[in-house]
mmCIF file of C-alpha atoms in Angstrom:
data_model
loop_
_atom_site.group_PDB
_atom_site.id
_atom_site.type_symbol
_atom_site.label_atom_id
_atom_site.label_comp_id
_atom_site.label_asym_id
_atom_site.label_seq_id
_atom_site.Cartn_x
_atom_site.Cartn_y
_atom_site.Cartn_z
ATOM 1 C CA MET T 954 118.985 111.969 101.081
ATOM 2 C CA ILE T 955 116.114 109.376 103.231
ATOM 3 C CA ASP T 956 113.578 111.471 102.683
ATOM 4 C CA ASN T 957 114.238 111.501 99.177
ATOM 5 C CA MET T 958 114.416 107.621 99.514
ATOM 6 C CA LEU T 959 111.067 107.343 101.097
ATOM 7 C CA SER T 960 109.509 108.925 98.417
ATOM 8 C CA TYR T 961 110.819 106.878 95.752
ATOM 9 C CA SER T 962 109.435 103.525 97.790
ATOM 10 C CA GLY T 963 106.282 103.433 97.719
ATOM 11 C CA GLY T 964 106.441 104.049 94.205
ATOM 12 C CA LEU T 965 108.508 100.499 94.227
ATOM 13 C CA VAL T 966 106.430 98.521 96.701
ATOM 14 C CA GLY T 967 102.482 99.855 94.345
ATOM 15 C CA LEU T 968 105.437 98.143 90.939
ATOM 16 C CA ILE T 969 106.121 94.991 93.253
ATOM 17 C CA ILE T 970 102.583 94.296 93.886
ATOM 18 C CA LEU T 971 101.124 94.999 90.264
ATOM 19 C CA ILE T 972 103.542 92.547 89.011
ATOM 20 C CA LEU T 973 102.280 90.399 91.415
ATOM 21 C CA ASP T 974 99.348 90.606 90.756
ATOM 22 C CA LEU T 975 99.669 89.785 86.360
ATOM 23 C CA ILE T 976 101.635 87.049 87.889
ATOM 24 C CA VAL T 977 98.634 85.893 89.763
ATOM 25 C CA ILE T 978 96.195 86.604 87.764
ATOM 26 C CA PHE T 979 98.014 85.102 84.475
ATOM 27 C CA GLU T 980 98.565 81.813 86.988
ATOM 28 C CA VAL T 981 94.839 81.657 87.186
ATOM 29 C CA MET T 982 93.663 82.207 83.900
ATOM 30 C CA ASN T 983 95.656 79.505 82.810
ATOM 31 C CA SER T 984 94.630 76.940 85.102
ATOM 32 C CA ASN T 985 91.490 74.441 85.236
ATOM 33 C CA ARG T 986 89.697 76.545 87.363
ATOM 34 C CA GLU T 987 85.938 76.450 86.406
ATOM 35 C CA ILE T 988 84.809 80.050 84.736
ATOM 36 C CA SER T 989 83.800 81.243 87.821
ATOM 37 C CA GLY T 990 86.799 80.390 90.242
ATOM 38 C CA LYS T 991 88.360 81.959 87.871
ATOM 39 C CA LEU T 992 86.378 85.287 87.987
ATOM 40 C CA GLY T 993 86.353 85.048 91.738
ATOM 41 C CA TRP T 994 89.824 84.856 92.220
ATOM 42 C CA SER T 995 91.339 87.310 89.203
ATOM 43 C CA LEU T 996 87.909 89.331 90.894
ATOM 44 C CA LEU T 997 89.632 89.333 94.473
ATOM 45 C CA VAL T 998 93.031 90.436 93.261
ATOM 46 C CA PHE T 999 91.846 93.343 90.934
ATOM 47 C CA PHE T 1000 89.281 94.841 93.716
ATOM 48 C CA PHE T 1001 91.867 94.325 96.287
ATOM 49 C CA PRO T 1002 95.498 93.402 95.044
ATOM 50 C CA VAL T 1003 96.998 93.190 98.332
ATOM 51 C CA VAL T 1004 94.947 91.147 100.968
ATOM 52 C CA GLY T 1005 93.299 89.067 97.048
ATOM 53 C CA LEU T 1006 97.194 88.224 96.706
ATOM 54 C CA ILE T 1007 97.920 86.778 100.467
ATOM 55 C CA LEU T 1008 94.246 85.510 100.863
ATOM 56 C CA TYR T 1009 94.728 83.237 96.733
ATOM 57 C CA PHE T 1010 98.376 81.757 98.209
ATOM 58 C CA LEU T 1011 96.861 80.828 101.242
ATOM 59 C CA PHE T 1012 94.188 79.820 100.191
ATOM 60 C CA SER T 1013 93.504 78.662 96.507
ATOM 61 C CA LYS T 1014 94.837 74.855 96.346
ATOM 62 C CA ARG T 1015 97.376 75.939 93.581
ATOM 63 C CA HIS T 1016 98.396 72.288 93.253
ATOM 64 C CA GLU T 1017 95.610 71.019 91.953
ATOM 65 C CA HIS T 1018 94.587 73.566 89.933
ATOM 66 C CA ASN T 1019 97.667 74.014 87.565
ATOM 67 C CA ALA T 1020 97.543 73.364 84.085
ATOM 68 C CA ARG T 1021 99.649 70.406 82.830
ATOM 69 C CA TYR T 1022 101.824 70.375 80.098
ATOM 70 C CA GLU T 1023 101.991 68.041 78.399
ATOM 71 C CA ALA T 1024 104.927 66.296 75.526
ATOM 72 C CA ILE T 1025 103.639 66.327 71.864
ATOM 73 C CA VAL T 1026 106.447 63.310 71.478
#
């Protein structure tokens, strides 16, 4: 039973990392960064998923580059 559960845990961890990578890439693409910054962060997360996620959340200055939406009315 335990061996069976452990064999599926890698797939679950991989799925979680994939979802987090997609969230980061969409957040980067919707940010107000320059094109080179968007490309750099996206390629880092794409080629090095775990390390890229960690570096993005530690060093990306997300609060400065978030796209702000204003109400039309």
